Coordinates of C-alpha atoms and ligand atoms in Angstrom, one line a residue:
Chain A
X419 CA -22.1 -1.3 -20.9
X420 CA -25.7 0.6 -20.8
X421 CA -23.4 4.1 -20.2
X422 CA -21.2 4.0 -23.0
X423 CA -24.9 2.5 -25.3
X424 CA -25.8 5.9 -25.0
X425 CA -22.3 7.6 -25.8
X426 CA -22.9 9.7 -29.0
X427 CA -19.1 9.2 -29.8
X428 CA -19.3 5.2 -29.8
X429 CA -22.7 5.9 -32.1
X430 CA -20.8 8.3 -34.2
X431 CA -17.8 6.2 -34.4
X432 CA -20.3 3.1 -35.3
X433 CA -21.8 5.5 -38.5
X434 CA -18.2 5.8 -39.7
X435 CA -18.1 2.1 -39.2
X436 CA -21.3 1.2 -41.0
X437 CA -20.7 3.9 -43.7
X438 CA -17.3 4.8 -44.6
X439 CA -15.2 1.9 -43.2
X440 CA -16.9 -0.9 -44.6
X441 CA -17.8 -0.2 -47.9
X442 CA -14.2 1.0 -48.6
X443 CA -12.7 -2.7 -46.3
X444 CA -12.8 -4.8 -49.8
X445 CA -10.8 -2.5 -51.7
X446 CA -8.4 -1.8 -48.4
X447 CA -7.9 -5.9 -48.1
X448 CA -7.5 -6.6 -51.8
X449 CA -4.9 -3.6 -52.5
X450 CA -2.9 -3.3 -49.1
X451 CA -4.0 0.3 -48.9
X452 CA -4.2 2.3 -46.2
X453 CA -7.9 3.1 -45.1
X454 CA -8.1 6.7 -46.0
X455 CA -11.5 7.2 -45.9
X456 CA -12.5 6.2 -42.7
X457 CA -9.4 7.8 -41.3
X458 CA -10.4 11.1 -43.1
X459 CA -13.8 10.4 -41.1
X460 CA -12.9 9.6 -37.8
X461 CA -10.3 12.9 -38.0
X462 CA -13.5 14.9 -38.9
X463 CA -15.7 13.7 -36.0
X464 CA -12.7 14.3 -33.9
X465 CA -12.4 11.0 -32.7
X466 CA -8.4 10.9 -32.7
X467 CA -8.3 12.5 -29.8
X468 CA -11.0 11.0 -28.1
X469 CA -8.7 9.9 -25.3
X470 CA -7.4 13.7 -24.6
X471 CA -9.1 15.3 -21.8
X472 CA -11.8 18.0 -22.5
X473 CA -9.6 20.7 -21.0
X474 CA -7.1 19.9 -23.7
X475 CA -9.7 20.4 -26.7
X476 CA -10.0 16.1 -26.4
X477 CA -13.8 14.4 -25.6
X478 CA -11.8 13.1 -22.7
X479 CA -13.2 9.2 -23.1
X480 CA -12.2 6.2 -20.9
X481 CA -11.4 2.7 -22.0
X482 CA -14.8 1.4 -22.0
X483 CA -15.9 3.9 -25.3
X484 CA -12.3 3.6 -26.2
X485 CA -13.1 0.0 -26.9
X486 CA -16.8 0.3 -28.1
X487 CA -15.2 2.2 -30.9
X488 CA -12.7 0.1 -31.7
X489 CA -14.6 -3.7 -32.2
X490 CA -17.4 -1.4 -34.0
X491 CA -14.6 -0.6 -36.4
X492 CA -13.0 -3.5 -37.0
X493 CA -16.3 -5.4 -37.3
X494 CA -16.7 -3.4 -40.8
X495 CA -13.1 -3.4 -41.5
X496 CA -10.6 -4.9 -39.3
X497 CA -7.0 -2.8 -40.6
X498 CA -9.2 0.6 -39.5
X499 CA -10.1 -0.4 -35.8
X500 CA -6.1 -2.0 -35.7
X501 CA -4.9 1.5 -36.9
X502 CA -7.4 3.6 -34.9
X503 CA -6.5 1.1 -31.5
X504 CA -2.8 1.6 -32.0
X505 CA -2.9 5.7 -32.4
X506 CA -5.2 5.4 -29.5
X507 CA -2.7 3.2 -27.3
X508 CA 0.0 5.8 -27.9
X509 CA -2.7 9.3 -26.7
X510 CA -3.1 7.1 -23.6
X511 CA 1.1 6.7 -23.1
X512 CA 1.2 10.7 -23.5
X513 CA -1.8 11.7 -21.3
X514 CA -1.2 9.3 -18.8
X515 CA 2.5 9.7 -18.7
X516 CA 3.4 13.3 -20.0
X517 CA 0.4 15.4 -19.3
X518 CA 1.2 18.5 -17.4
X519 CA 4.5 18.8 -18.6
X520 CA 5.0 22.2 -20.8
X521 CA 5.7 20.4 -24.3
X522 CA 3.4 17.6 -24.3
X523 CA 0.7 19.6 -22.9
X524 CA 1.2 21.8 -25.9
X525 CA 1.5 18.8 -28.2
X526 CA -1.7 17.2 -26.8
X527 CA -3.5 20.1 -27.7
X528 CA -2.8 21.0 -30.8
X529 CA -3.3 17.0 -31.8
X530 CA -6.9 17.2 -30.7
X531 CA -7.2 20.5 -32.7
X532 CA -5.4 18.9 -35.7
X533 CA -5.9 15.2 -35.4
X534 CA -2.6 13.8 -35.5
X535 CA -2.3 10.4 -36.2
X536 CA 0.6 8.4 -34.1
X537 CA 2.3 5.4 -35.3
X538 CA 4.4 3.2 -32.8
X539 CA 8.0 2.3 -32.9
X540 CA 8.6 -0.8 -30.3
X541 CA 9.8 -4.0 -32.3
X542 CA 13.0 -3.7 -33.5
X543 CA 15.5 -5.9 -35.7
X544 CA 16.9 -8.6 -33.6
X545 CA 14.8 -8.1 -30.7
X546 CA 11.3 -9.6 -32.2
X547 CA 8.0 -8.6 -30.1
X548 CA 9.9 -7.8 -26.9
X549 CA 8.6 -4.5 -26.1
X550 CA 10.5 -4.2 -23.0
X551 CA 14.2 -4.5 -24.3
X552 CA 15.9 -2.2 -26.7
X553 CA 19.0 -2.0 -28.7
X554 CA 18.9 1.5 -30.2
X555 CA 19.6 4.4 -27.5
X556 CA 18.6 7.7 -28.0
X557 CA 21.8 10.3 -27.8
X558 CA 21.8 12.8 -26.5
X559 CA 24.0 16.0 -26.8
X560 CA 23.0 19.6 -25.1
X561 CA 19.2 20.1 -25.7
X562 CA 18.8 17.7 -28.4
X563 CA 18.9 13.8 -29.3
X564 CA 19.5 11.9 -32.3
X565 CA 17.9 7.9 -32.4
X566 CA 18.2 5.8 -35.8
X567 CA 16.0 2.5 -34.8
X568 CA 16.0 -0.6 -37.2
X569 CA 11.9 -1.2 -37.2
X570 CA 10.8 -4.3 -38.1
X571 CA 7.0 -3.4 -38.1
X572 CA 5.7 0.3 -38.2
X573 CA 1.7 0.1 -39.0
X574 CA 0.7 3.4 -41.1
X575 CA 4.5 4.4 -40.5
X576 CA 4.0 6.2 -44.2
X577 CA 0.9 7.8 -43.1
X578 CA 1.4 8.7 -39.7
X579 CA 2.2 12.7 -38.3
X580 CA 4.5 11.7 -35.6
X581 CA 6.1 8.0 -34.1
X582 CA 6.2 7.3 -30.6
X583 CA 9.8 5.4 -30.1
X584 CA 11.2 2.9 -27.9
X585 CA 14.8 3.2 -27.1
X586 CA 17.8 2.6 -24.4
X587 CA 17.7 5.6 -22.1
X588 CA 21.2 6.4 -22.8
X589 CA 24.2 5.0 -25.5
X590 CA 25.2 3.1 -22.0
X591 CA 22.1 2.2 -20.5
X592 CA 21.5 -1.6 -20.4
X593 CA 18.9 -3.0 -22.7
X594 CA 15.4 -2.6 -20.4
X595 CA 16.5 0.9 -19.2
X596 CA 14.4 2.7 -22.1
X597 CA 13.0 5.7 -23.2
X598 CA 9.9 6.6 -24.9
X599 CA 10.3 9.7 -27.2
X600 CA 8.0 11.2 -29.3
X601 CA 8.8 11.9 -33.1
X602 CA 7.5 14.3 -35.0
X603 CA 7.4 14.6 -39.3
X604 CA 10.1 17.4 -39.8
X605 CA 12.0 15.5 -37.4
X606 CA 12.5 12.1 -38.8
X607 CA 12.7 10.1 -41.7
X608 CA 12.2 6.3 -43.0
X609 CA 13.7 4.5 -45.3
X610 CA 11.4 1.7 -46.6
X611 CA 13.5 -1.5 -46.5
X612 CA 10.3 -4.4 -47.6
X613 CA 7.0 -5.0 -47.9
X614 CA 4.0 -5.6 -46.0
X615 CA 1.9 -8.0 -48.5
X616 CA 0.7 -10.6 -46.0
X617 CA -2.1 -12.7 -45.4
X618 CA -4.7 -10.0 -43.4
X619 CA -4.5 -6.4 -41.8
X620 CA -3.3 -5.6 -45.0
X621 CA -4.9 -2.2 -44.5
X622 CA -2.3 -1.4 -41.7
X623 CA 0.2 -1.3 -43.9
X624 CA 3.2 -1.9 -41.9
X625 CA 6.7 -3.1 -43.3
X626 CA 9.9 -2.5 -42.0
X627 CA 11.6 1.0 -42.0
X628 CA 14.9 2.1 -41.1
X629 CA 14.4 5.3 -38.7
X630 CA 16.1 8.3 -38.3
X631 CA 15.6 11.6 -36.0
X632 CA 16.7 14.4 -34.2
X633 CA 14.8 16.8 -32.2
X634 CA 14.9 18.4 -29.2
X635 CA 15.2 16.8 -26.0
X636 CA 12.3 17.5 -24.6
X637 CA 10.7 15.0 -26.2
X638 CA 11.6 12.4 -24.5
X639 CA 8.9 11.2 -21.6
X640 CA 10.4 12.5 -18.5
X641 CA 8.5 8.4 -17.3
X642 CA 11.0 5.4 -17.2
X643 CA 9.1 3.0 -19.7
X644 CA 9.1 0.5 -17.7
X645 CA 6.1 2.2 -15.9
X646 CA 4.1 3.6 -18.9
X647 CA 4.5 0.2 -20.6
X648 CA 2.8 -1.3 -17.0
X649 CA 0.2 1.0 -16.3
X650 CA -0.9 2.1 -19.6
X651 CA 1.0 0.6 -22.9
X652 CA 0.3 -3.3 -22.0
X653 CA -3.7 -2.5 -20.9
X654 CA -4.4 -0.8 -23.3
X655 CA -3.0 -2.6 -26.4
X656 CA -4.2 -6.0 -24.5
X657 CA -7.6 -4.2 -24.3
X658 CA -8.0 -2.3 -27.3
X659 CA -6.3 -4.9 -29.9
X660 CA -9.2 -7.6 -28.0
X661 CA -11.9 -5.0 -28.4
X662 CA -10.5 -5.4 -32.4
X663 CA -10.4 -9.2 -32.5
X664 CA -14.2 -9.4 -30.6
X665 CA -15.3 -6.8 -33.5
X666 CA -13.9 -9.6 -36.0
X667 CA -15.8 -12.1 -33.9
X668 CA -18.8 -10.5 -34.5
X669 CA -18.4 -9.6 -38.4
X670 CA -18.0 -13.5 -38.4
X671 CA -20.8 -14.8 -36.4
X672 CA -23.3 -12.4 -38.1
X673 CA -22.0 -14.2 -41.6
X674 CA -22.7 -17.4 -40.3
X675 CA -26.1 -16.3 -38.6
X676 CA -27.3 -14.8 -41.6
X677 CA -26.3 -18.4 -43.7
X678 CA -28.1 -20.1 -41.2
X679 CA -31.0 -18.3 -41.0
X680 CA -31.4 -18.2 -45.1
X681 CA -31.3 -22.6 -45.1
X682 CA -34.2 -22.0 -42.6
X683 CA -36.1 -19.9 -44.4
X684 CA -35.5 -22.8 -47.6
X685 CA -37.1 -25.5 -45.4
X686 CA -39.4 -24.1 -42.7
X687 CA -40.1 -26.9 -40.0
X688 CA -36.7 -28.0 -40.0
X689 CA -33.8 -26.8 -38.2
X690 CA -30.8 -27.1 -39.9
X691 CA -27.7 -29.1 -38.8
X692 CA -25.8 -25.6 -39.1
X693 CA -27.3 -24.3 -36.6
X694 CA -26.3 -26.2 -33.5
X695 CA -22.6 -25.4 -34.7
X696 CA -24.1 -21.6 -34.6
X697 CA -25.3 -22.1 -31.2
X698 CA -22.2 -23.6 -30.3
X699 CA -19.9 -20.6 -31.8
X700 CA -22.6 -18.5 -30.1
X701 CA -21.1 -19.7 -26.6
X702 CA -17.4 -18.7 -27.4
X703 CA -18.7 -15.3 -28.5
X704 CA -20.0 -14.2 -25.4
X705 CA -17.4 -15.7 -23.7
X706 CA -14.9 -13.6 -25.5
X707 CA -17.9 -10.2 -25.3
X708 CA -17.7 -11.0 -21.6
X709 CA -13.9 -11.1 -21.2
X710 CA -13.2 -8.0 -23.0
X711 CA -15.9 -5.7 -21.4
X712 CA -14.8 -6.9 -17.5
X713 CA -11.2 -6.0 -18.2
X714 CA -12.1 -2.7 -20.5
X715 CA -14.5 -2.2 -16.9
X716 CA -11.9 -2.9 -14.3
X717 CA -9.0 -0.6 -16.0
X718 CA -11.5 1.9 -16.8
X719 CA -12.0 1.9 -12.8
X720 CA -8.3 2.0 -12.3
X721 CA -7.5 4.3 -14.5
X722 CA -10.6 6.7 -12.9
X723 CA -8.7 6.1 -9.2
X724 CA -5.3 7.2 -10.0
X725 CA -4.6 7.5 -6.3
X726 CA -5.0 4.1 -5.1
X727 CA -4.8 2.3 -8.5
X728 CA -0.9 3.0 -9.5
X729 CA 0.0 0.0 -7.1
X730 CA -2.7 -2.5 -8.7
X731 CA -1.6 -1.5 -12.4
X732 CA 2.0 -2.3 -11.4
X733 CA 1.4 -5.4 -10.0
X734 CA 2.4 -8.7 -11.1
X735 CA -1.3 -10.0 -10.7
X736 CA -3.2 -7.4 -13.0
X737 CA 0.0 -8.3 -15.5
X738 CA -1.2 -12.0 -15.8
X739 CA -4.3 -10.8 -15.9
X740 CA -3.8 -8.4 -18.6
X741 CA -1.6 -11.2 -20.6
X742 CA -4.7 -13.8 -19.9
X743 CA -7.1 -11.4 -21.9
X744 CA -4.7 -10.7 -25.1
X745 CA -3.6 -14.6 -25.3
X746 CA -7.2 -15.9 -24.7
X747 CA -8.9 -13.5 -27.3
X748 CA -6.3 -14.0 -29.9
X749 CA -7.3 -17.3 -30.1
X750 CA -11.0 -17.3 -29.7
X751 CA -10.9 -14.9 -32.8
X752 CA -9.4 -17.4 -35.3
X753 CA -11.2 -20.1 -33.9
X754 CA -14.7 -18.3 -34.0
X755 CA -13.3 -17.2 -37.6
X756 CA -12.3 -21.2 -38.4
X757 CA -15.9 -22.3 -37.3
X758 CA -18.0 -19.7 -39.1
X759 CA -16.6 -21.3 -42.5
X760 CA -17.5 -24.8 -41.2
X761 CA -21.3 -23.1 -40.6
X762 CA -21.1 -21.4 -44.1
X763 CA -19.5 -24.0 -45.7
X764 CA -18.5 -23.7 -49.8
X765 CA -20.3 -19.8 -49.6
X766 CA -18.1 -19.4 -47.0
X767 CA -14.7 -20.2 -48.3
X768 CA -15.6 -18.2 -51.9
X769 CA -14.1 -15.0 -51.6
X770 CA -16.7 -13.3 -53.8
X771 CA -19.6 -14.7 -51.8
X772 CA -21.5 -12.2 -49.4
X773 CA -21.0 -15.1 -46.1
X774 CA -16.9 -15.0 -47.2
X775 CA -15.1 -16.0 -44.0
X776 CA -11.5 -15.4 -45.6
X777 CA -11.0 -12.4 -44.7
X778 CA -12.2 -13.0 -40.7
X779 CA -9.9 -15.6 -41.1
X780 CA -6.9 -14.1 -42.5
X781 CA -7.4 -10.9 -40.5
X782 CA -7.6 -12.7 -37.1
X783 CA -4.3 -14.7 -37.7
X784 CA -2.1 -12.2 -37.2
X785 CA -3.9 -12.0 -33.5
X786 CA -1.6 -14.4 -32.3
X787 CA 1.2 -13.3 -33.6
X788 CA 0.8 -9.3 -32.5
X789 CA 3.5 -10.0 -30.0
X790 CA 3.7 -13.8 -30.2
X791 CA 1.5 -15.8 -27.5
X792 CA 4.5 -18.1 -27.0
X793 CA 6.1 -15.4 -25.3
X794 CA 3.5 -14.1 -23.6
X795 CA 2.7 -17.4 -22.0
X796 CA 6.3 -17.5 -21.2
X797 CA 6.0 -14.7 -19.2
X798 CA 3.2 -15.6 -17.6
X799 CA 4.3 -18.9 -16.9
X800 CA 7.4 -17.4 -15.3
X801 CA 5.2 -14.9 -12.8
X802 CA 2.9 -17.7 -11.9
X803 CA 6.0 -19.4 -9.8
X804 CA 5.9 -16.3 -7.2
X805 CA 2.1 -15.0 -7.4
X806 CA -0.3 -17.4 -5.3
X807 CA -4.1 -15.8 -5.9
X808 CA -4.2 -15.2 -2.1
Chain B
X717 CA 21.0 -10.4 5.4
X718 CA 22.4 -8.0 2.9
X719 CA 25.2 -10.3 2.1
X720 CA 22.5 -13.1 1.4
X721 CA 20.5 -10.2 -0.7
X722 CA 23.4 -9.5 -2.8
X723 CA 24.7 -13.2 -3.4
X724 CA 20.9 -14.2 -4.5
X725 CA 21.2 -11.1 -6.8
X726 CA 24.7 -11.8 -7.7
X727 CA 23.5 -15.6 -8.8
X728 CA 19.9 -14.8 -10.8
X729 CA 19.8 -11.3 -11.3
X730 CA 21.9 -11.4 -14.5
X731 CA 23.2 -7.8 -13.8
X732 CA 24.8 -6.5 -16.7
X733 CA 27.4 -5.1 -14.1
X734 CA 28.8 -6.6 -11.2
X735 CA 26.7 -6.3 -7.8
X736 CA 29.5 -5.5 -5.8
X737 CA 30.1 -2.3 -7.8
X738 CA 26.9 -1.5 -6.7
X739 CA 25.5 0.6 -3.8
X740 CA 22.6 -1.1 -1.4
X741 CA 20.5 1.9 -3.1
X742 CA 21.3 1.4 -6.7
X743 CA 18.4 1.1 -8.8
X744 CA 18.7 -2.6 -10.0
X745 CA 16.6 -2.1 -13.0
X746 CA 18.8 0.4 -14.1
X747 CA 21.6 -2.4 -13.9
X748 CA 19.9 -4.7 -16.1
X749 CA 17.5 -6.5 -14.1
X750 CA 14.9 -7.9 -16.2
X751 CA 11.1 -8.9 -14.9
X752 CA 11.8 -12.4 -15.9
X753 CA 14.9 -12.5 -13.7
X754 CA 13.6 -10.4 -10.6
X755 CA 11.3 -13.6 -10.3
X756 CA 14.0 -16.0 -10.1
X757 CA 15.4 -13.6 -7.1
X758 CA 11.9 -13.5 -5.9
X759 CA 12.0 -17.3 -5.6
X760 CA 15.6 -17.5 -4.4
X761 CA 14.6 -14.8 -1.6
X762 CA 11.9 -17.1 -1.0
X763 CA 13.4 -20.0 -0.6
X764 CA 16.7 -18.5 1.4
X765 CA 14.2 -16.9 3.8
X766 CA 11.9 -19.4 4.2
X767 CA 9.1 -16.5 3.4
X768 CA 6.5 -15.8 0.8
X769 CA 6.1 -12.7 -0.6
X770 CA 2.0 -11.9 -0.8
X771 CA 0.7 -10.6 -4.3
X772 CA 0.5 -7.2 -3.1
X773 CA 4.1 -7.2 -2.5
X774 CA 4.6 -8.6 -6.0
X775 CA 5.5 -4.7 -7.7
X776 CA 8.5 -3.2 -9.7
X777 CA 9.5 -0.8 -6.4
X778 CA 10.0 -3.8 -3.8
X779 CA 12.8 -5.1 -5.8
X780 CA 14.1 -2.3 -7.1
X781 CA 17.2 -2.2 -4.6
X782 CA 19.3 -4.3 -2.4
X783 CA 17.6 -1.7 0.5
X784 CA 14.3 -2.4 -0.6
X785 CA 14.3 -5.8 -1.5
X786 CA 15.7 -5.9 2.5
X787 CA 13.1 -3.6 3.7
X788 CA 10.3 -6.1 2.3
X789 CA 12.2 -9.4 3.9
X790 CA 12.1 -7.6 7.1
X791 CA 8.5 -6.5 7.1
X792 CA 7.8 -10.1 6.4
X793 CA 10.0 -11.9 9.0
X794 CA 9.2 -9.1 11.5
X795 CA 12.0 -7.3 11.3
X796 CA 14.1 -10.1 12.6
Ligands
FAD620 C1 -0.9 -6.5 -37.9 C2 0.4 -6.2 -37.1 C3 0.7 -4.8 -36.9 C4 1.9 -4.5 -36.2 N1 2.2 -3.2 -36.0 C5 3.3 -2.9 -35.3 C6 3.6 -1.5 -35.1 O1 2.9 -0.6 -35.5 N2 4.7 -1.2 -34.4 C7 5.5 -2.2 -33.9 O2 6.5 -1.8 -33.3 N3 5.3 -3.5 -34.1 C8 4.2 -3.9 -34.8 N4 3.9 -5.2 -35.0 C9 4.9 -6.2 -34.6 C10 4.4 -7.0 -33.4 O3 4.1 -6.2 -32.3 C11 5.5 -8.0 -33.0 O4 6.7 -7.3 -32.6 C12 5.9 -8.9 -34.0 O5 4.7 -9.4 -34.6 C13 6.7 -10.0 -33.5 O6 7.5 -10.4 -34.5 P1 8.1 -11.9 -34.7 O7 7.0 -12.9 -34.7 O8 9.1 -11.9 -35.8 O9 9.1 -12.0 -33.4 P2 9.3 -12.8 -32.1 O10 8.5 -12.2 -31.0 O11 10.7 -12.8 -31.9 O12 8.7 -14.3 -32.3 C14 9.3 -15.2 -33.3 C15 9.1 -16.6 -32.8 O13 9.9 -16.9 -31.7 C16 9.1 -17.3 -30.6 N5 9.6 -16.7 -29.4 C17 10.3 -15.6 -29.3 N6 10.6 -15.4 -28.0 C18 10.0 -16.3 -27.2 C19 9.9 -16.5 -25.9 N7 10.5 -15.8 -25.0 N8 9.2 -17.6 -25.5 C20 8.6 -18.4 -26.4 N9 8.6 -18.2 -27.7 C21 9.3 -17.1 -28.1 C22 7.7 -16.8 -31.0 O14 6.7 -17.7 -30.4 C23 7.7 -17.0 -32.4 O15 7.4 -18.3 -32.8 C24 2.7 -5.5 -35.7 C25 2.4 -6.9 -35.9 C26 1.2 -7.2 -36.6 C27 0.9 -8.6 -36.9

């Protein structure tokens, strides 16, 4: 990672971190509120469209800053690197999928010179976290569509500039055949219909919306979404969402660090029980630091060799592979969370105690459920009968 | 072969239209094939034809038609 050490934009993006994100995380946790500030920030230091390429006004990053940015983040407050990830996932789905055609060209440049922020439209009422199966369709008549979509989940959906959709391709297109279609403001509207007051990344603030748009056809990805969701949407949520959950991790273990250190310093000469159970929580963290930074490596390398790399990002093996990293660091994060308040004890289950675990804890649970592991181990468990390692 | 092709797809590729309406160059995604049911054809293929298909065969585009799904049981069994 020495390259991306040196990256001004993953230092920049660690000030916002340090400065704006974190002092303003309590209030964002307690209140549900959207984290204004550091987004305000990160718009200013241009870092929404950090993934756009130079020629288009973007810095023209790669995964491995891409995911620097986002665990320094969410290490100071978790619902800002989730929101910053997410928009990120959906600039990669556009530049990887849409660049070079004449409206999304155009739209990609005037998002790096105005910082839109995207939101993302996949789960939809009745169809859970299945991101490959819709039951909307986008209609479309002459040189415009219409698509109403019954959202379950739409993070920052109230404080986004434009939604990238999931849909059927067509009113008669079965339920995989989709479409992804960029929504803009003017375009669309939602209709809040509950709440999101839950347990942690209260900051994303995502409840359900009713959906509603028109626009005009061109802004629908010429791509079949079965191939952006392959080669870009899967990596880079898997990637980015465990570059959030390590940057938890980490906010976690430097709580329980700290609490150890502090009963050292109380009896010098003695090493405290605590902190073989730090040494221990030590081991899962750079297990989960390692496992995160070779897949943010590999794809970055992929994603560099477009030419010979389209076959591998399709492929059933870099899916497992991809699925292994998202199931494997969902859970490391609530564990690591679960025994940092072991090491930190009574301080650490007080929620107005500077080693408060509650908020790793609640924050990381939803990890899991981000597109439930259950099904992703389904999956998996289903492409392990035909792929043999060879 | 083809016949075998399209009664393996008939049987697990839960098609949302029927096979025979289709043409050996339809795309199969198109009619509903799902990733979690192109595996069961992969393993009915595999079994039928006594082959395996090697990871690098294991991609969207090899079973994306009755033609192609035929083009990668051939390059396995040697064109037999
Ligand atoms: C913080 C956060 C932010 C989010 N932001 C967004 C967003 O911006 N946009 C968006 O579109 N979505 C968003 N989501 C939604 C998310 O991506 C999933 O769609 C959602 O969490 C899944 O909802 P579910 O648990 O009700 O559904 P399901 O996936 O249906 O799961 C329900 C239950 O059924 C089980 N289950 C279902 N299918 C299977 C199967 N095949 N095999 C085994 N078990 C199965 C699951 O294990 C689980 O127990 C967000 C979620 C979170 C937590």
């Amino acid at each position: 990672m020495s390259k991306a050490n040196e990256s001004p934009h993953v230092a920049t993006a660690m000030r916002i971190a340090r400065e704006v994100a974190g002092p303003q995380a309590a209030s964002v946790d307690r209140d549900a509120r959207f984290p204004r500030e550091a987004l305000d920030a990160l718009k200013e230091a241009r870092l929404l469209s950090a993934f756009v390429p130079k020629a288009m006004g973007g810095l023209g990053l790669g995964m491995i800053e891409l995911s620097q940015m986002c665990e320094a983040l969410a290490q100071h407050c978790a619902s800002t690197g989730m929101v910053f990830a997410m928009h990120q996932i959906q600039v990669a789905c556009l530049v990887r999928h849409a660049n070079g055609v004449g409206f999304f060209e155009r739209y990609l440049k005037e998002l790096a010179a105005k910082q839109y922020l995207i939101a993302s439209v996949t789960s939809e009422v009745g169809i859970g976290g299945e991101m490959r199966t819709s039951i909307c369709a986008v209609e479309k008549s002459g040189d415009r569509f219409k698509l109403d979509k019954d959202a379950s989940t739409i993070s920052y959906g109230e404080h986004a500039d434009d939604l990238l959709v999931t849909a059927r391709a067509a009113p008669d297109a079965t339920p995989n055949d989709q479409a992804l279609v960029l929504v803009s403001k003017p375009d669309y509207s939602l209709e809040r219909t509950g709440a999101w007051d839950t347990l942690g990344m209260r900051g994303t603030c995502s409840p359900p919306f009713k959906m509603r748009s028109t626009g005009s056809a061109e802004r629908i990805l010429p791509a079949p979404f079965a191939d952006i969701a392959s080669q870009t949407m899967v990596p880079f949520s898997h990637i980015l969402w465990a570059s959030c959950w390590l940057g938890i991790s980490t906010a976690a273990v430097s709580k329980a660090r700290a609490f150890v250190r502090n009963q050292a310093r109380s009896k010098p000469g003695q090493t405290p029980p605590s902190a073989m159970r730090l040494a221990e929580v030590a081991t899962q963290l750079q297990m989960m630091r390692a496992n995160v930074h070779d897949v943010a490596s590999e794809c970055e390398y992929l994603m560099n060799h477009p030419e010979s790399s389209i076959d591998v990002l399709s492929s059933v093996a870099f899916a497992v592979k991809m699925n292994n990293l998202k199931v494997s660091t969902s859970e490391a994060a609530f564990q690591i969370a679960h025994r940092c308040l072991g090491i930190c004890g009574i301080m650490g289950y007080k929620n107005d105690s500077k080693f408060s675990i509650g908020i790793h804890m609640r924050d990381s649970m939803s990890a899991a459920l981000m597109v439930s592991n259950d099904r992703i181990l389904s999956t998996n468990a289903a492409m392990l009968l035909v792929l043999k390692d060879d | 072969m083809v016949e075998d092709i399209r009664s393996i797809l008939k049987e697990h590729g839960k098609l949302s239209v029927d096979i025979a309406g289709l043409s050996d160059d339809a795309d199969l995604y198109q009619a509903g094939l799902t990733s979690h049911a192109s595996v069961n054809v992969m393993l009915a293929l595999e079994g039928k034809f006594d082959i395996e298909f090697p990871d690098r065969m294991l991609k969207r585009n090899v079973f994306e038609s009755v033609s192609a799904i035929r083009a990668a049981i051939e390059e396995l069994t040697g064109g037999a």
